[in-house]
mmCIF file of N, CA and C in Angstrom:
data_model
loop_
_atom_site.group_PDB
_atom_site.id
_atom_site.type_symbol
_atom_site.label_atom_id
_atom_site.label_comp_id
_atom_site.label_asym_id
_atom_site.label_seq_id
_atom_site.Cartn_x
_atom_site.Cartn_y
_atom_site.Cartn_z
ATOM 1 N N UNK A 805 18.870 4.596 -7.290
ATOM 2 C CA UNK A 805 18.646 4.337 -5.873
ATOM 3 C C UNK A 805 17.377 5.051 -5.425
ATOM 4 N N UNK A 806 16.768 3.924 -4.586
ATOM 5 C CA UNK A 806 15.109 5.056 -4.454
ATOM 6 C C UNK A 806 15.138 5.319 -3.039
ATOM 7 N N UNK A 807 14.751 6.556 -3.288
ATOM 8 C CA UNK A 807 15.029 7.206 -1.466
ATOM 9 C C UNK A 807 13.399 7.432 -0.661
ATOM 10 N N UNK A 808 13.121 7.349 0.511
ATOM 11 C CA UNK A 808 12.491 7.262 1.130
ATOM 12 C C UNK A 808 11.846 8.185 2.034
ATOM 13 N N UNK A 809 11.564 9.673 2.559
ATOM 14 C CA UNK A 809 11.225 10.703 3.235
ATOM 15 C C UNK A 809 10.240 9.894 4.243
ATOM 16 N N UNK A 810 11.315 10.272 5.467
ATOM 17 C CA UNK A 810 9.679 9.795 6.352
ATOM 18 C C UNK A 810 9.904 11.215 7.203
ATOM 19 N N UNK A 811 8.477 11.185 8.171
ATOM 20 C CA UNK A 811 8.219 12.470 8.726
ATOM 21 C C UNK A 811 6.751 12.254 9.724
ATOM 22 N N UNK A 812 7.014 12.603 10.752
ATOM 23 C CA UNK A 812 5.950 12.351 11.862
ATOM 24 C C UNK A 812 5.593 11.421 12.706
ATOM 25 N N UNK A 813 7.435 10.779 13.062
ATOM 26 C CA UNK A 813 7.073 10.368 14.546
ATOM 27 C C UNK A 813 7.090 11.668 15.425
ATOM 28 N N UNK A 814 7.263 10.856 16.842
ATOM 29 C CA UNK A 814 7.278 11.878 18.110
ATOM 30 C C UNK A 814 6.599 10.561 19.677
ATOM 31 N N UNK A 815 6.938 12.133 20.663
ATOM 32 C CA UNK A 815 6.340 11.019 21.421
ATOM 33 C C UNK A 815 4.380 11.921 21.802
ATOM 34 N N UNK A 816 3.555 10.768 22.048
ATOM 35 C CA UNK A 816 2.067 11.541 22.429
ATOM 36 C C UNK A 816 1.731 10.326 23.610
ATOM 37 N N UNK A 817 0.571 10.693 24.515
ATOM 38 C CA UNK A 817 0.258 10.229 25.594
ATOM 39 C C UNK A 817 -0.676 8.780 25.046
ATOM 40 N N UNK A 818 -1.136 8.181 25.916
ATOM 41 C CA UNK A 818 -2.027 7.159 25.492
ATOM 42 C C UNK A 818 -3.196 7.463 25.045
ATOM 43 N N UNK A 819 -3.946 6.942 23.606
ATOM 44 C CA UNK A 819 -4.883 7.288 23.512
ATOM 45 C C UNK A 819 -4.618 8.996 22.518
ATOM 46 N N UNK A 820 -4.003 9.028 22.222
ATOM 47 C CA UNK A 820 -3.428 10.029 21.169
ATOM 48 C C UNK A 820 -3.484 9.770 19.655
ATOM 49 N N UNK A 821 -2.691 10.379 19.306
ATOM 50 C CA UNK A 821 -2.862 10.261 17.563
ATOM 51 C C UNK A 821 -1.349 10.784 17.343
ATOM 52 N N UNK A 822 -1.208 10.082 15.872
ATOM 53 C CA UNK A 822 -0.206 11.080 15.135
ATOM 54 C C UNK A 822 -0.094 10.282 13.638
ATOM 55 N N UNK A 823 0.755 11.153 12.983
ATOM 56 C CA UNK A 823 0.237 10.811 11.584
ATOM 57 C C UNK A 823 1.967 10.719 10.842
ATOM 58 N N UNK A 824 2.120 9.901 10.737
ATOM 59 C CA UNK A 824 3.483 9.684 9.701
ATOM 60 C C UNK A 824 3.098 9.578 7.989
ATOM 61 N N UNK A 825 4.160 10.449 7.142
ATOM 62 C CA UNK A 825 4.107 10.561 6.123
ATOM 63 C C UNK A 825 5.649 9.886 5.500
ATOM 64 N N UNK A 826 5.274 9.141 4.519
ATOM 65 C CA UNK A 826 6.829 8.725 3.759
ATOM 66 C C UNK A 826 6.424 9.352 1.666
ATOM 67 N N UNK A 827 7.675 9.708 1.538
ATOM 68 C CA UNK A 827 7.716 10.150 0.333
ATOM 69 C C UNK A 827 8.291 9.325 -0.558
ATOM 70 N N UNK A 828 8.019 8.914 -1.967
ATOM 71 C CA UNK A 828 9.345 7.541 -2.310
ATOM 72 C C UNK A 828 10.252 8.892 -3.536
ATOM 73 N N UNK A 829 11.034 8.905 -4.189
ATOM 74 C CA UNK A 829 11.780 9.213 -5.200
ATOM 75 C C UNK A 829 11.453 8.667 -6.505
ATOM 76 N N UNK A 830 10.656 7.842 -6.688
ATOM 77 C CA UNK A 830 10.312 7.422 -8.024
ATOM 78 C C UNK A 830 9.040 7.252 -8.657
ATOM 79 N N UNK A 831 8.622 6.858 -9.595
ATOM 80 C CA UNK A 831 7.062 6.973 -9.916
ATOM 81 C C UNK A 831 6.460 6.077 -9.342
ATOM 82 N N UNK A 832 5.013 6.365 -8.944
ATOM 83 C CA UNK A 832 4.322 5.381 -8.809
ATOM 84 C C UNK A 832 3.846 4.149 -9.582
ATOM 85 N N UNK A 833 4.701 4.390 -10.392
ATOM 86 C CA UNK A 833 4.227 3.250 -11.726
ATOM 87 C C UNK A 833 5.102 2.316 -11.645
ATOM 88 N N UNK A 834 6.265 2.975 -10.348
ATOM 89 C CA UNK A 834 7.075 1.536 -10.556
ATOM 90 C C UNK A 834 7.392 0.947 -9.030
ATOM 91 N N UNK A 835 6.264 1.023 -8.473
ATOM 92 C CA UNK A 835 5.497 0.842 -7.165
ATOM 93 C C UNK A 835 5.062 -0.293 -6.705
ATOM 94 N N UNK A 836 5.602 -1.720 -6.788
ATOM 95 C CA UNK A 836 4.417 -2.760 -6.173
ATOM 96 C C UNK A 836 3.772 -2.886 -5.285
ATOM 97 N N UNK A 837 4.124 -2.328 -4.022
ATOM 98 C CA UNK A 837 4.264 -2.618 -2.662
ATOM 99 C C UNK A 837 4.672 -1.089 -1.897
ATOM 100 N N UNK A 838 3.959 -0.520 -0.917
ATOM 101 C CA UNK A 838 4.371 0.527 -0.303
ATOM 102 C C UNK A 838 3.563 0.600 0.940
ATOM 103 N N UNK A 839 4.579 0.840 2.020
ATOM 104 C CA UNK A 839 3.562 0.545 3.329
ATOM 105 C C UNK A 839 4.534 1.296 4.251
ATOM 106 N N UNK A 840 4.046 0.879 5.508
ATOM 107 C CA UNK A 840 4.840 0.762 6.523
ATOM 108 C C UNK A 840 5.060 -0.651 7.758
ATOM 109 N N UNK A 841 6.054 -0.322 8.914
ATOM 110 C CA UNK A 841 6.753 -1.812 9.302
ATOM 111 C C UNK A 841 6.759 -1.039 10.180
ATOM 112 N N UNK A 842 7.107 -1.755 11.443
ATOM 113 C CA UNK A 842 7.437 -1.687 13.063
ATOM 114 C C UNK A 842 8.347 -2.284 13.301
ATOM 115 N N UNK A 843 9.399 -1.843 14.797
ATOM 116 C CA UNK A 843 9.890 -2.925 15.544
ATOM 117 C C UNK A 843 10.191 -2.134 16.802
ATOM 118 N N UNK A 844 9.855 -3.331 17.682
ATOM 119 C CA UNK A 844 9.986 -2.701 19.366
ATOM 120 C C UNK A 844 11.192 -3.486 19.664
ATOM 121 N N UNK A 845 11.705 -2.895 20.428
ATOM 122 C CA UNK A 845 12.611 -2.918 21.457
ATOM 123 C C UNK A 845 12.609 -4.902 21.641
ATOM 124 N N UNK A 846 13.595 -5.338 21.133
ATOM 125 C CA UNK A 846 13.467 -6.716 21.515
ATOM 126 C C UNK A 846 12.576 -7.805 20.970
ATOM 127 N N UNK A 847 11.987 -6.687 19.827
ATOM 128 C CA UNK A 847 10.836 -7.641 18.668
ATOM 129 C C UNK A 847 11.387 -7.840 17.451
ATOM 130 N N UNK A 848 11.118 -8.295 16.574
ATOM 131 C CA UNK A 848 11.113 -8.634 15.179
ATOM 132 C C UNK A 848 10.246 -7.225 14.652
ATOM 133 N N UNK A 849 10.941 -7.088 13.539
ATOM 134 C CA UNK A 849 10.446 -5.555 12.876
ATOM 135 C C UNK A 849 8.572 -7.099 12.265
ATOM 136 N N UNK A 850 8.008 -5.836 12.248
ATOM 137 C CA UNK A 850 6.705 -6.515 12.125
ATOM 138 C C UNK A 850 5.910 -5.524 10.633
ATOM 139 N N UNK A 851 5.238 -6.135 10.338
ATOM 140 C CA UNK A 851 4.597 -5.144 9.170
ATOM 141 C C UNK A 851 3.172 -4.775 10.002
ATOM 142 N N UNK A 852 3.001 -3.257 9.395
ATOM 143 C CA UNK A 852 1.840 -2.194 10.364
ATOM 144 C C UNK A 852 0.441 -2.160 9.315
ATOM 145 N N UNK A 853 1.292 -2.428 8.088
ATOM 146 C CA UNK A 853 0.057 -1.562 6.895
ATOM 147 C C UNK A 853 0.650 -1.032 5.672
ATOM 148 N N UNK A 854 0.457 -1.866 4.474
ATOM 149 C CA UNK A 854 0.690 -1.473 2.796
ATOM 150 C C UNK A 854 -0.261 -1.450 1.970
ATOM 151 N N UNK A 855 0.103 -1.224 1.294
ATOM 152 C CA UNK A 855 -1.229 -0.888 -0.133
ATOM 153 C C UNK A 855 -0.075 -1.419 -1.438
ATOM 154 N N UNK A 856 -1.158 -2.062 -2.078
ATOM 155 C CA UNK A 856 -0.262 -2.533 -2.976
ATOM 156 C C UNK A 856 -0.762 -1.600 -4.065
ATOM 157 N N UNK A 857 -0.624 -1.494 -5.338
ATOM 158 C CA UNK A 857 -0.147 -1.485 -6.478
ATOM 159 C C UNK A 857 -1.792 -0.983 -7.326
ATOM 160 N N UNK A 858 -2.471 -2.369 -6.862
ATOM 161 C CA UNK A 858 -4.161 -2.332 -7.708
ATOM 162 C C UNK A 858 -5.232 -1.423 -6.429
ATOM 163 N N UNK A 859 -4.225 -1.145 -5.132
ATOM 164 C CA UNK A 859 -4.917 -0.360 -4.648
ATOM 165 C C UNK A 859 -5.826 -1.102 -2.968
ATOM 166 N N UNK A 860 -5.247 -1.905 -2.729
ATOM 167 C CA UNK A 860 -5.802 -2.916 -1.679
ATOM 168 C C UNK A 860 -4.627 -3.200 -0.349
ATOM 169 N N UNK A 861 -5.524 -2.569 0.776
ATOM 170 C CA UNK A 861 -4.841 -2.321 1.823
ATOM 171 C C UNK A 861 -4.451 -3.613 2.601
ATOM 172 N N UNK A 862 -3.580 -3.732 3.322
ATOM 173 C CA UNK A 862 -3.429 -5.078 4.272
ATOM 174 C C UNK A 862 -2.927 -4.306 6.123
ATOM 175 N N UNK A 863 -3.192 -4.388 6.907
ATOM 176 C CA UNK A 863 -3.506 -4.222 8.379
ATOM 177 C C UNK A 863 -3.253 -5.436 9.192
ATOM 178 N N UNK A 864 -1.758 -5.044 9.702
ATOM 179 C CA UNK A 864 -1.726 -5.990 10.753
ATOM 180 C C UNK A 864 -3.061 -6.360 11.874
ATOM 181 N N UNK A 865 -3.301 -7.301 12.210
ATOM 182 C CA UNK A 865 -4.294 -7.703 13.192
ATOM 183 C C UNK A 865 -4.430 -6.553 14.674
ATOM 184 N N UNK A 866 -3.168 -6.322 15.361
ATOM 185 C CA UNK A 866 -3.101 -5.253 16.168
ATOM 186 C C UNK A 866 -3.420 -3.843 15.998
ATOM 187 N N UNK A 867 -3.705 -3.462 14.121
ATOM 188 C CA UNK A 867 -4.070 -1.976 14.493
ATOM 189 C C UNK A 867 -4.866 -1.610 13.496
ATOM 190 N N UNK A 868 -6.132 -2.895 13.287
ATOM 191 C CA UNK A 868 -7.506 -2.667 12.593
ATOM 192 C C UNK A 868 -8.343 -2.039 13.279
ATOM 193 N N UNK A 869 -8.712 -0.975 12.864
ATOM 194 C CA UNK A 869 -9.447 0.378 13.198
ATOM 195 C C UNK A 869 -9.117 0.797 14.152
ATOM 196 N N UNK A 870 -7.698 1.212 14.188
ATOM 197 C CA UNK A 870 -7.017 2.367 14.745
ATOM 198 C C UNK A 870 -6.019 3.009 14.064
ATOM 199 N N UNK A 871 -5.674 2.080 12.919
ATOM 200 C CA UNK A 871 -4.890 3.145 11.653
ATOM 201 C C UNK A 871 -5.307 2.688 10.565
ATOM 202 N N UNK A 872 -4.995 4.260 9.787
ATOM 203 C CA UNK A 872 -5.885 4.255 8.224
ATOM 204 C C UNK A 872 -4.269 4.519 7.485
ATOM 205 N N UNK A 873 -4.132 3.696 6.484
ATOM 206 C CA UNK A 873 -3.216 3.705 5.452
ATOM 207 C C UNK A 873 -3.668 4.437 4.078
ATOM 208 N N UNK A 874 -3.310 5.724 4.158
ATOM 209 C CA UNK A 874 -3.573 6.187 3.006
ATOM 210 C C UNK A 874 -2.522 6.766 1.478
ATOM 211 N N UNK A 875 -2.971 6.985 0.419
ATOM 212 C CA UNK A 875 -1.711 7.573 -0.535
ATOM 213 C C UNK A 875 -2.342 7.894 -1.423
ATOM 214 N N UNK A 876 -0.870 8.898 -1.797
ATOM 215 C CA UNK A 876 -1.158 10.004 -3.413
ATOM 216 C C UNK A 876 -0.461 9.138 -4.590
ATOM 217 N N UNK A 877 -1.740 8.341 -5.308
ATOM 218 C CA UNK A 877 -0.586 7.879 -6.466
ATOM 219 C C UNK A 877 0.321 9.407 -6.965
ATOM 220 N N UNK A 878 -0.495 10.242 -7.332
ATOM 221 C CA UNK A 878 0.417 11.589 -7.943
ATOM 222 C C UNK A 878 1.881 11.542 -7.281
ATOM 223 N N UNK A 879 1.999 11.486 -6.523
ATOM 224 C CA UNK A 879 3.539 12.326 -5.491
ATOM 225 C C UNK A 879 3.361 10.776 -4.796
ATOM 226 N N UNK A 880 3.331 9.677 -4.832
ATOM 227 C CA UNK A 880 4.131 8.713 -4.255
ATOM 228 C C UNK A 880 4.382 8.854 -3.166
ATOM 229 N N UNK A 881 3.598 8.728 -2.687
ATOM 230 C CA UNK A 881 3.292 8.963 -0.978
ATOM 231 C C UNK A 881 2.354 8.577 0.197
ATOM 232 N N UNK A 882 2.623 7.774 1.104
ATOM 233 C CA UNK A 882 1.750 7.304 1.902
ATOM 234 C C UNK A 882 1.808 7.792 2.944
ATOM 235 N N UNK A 883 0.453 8.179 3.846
ATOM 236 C CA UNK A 883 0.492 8.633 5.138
ATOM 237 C C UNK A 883 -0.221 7.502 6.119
ATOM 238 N N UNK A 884 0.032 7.238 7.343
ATOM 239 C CA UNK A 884 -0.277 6.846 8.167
ATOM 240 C C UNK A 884 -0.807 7.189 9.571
ATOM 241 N N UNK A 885 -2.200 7.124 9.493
ATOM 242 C CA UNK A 885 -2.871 7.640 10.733
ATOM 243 C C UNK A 885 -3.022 6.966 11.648
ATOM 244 N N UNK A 886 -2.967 7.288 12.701
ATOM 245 C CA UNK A 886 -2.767 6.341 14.043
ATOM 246 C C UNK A 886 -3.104 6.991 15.098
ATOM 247 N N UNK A 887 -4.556 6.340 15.534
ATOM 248 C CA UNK A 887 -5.274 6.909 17.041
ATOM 249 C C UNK A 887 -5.723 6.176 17.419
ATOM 250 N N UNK A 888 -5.895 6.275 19.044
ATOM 251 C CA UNK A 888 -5.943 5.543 19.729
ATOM 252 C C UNK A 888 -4.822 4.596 20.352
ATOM 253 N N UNK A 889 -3.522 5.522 20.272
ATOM 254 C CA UNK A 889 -2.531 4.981 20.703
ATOM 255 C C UNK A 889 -2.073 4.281 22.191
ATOM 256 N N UNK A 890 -1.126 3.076 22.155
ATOM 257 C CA UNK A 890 -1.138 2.615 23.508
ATOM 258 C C UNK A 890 -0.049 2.373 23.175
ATOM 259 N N UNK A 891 0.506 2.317 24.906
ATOM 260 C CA UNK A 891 2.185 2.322 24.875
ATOM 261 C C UNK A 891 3.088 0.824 24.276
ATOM 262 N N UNK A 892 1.967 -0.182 23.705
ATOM 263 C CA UNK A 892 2.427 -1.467 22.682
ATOM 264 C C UNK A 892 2.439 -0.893 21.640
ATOM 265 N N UNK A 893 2.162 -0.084 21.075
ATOM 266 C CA UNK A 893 2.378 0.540 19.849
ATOM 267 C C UNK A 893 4.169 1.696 19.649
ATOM 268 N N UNK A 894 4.636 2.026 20.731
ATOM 269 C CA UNK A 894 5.812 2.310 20.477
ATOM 270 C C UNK A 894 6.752 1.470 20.354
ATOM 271 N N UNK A 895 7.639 2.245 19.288
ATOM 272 C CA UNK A 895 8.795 1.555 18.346
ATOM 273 C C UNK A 895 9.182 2.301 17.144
ATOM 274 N N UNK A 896 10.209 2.107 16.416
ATOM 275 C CA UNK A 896 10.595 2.565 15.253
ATOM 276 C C UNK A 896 10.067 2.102 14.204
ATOM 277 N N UNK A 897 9.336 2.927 13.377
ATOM 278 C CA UNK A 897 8.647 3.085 12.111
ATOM 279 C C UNK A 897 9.242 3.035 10.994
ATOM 280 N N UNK A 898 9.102 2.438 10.078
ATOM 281 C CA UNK A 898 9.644 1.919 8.816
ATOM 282 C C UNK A 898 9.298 2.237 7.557
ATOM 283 N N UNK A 899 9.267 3.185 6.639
ATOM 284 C CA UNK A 899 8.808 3.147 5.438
ATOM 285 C C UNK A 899 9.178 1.805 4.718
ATOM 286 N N UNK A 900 8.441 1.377 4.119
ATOM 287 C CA UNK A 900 8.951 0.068 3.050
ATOM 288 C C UNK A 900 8.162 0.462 2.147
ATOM 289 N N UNK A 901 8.815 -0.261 0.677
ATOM 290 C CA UNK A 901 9.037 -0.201 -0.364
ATOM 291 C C UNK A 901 9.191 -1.055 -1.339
ATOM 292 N N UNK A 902 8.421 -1.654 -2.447
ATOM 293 C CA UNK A 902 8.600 -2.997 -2.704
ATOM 294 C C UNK A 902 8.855 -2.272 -4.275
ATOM 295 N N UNK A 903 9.782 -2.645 -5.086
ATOM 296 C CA UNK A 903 9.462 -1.904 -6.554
ATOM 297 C C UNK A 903 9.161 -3.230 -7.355
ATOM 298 N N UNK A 904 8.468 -2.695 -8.312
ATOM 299 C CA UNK A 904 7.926 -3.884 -9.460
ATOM 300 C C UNK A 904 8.958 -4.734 -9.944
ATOM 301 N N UNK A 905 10.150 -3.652 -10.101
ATOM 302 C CA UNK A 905 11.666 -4.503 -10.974
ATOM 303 C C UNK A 905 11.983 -5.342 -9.891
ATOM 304 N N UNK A 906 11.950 -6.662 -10.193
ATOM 305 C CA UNK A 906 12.655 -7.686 -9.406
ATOM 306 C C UNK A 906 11.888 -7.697 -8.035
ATOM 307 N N UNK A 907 11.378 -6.795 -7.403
ATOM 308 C CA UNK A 907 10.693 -7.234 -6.279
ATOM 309 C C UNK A 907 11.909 -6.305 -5.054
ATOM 310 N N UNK A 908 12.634 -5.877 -5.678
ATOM 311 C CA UNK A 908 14.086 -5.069 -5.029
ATOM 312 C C UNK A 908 12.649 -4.610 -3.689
ATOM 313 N N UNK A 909 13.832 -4.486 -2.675
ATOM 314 C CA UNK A 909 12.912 -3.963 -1.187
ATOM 315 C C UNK A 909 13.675 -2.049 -0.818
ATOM 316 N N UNK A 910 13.156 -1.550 -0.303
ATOM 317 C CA UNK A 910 13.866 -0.403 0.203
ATOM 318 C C UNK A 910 13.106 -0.104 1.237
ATOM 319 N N UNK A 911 14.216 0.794 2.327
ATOM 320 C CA UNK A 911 13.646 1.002 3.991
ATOM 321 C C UNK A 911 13.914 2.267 4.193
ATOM 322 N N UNK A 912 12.801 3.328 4.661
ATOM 323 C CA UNK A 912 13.399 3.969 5.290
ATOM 324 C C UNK A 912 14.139 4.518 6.510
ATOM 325 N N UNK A 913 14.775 5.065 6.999
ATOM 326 C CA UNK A 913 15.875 5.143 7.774
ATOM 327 C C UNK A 913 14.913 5.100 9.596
ATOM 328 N N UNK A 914 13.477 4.743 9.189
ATOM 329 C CA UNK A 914 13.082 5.139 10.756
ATOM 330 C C UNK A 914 12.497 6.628 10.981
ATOM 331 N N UNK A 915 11.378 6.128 12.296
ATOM 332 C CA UNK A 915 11.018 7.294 12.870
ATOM 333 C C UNK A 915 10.618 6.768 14.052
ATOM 334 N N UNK A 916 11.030 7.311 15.146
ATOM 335 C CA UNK A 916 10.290 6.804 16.826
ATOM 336 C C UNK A 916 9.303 7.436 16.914
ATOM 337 N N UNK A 917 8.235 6.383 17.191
ATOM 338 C CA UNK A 917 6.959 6.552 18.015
ATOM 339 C C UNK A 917 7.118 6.194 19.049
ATOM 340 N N UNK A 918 6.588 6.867 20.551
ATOM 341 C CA UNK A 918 6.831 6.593 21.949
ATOM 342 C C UNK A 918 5.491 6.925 21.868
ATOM 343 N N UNK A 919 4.720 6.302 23.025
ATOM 344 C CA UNK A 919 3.636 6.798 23.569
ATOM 345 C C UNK A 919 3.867 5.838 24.797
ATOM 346 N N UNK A 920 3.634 7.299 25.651
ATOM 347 C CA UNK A 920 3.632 7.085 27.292
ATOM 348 C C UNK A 920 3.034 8.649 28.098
ATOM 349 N N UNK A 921 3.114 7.757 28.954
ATOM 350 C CA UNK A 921 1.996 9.439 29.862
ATOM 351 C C UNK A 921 3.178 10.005 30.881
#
């Protein structure tokens, strides 16, 4: 079972920053897919930003150059930077997880981002 560490929601004002980190439990070698996902209040969980595998980022349309998707192949880990925040950007944060075997998916349990003044 592959487990998921997330860490660094919260709430910040508009026009803020904050930086979420997810950890996975297994190697990066058995990694296809690793990102993060959204969902607001009354939306469809949405995808924010992954990196696949050969190393090539994908960015929802809403938060090209205002978040940088980054990771440690070493420690299996992606962080997510996010500035220039606006209060359409709060919602619960998603680690996802795609593994090579079978394409199996895994989520992590959430983190709230609020931004409001």
């Amino acid at each position: 079972q592959v487990q998921l560490a997330e860490s660094g929601g919260g709430l910040v004002q508009p026009g803020g920053s904050l930086r979420l980190s997810c950890g996975a439990s297994i190697s990066i070698l058995s990694i296809a897919v690793m990102g993060w996902y959204r969902q607001a209040p009354g939306k469809q969980r949405e995808l924010v930003a992954e990196i696949t595998s050969d190393g090539h980022t994908n960015y929802a349309d809403s938060v090209k150059g205002r978040f940088t998707l980054s990771s440690d192949n070493a420690k299996a880990t992606v962080w997510l930077q996010m500035n220039s925040l606006t209060p359409e950007d709060t919602a619960v944060y998603y680690c996802h997880l795609k593994h090579r075997r079978f394409g199996v998916e895994y989520w992590g349990q959430g983190t709230q981002v609020t931004v409001s003044s």
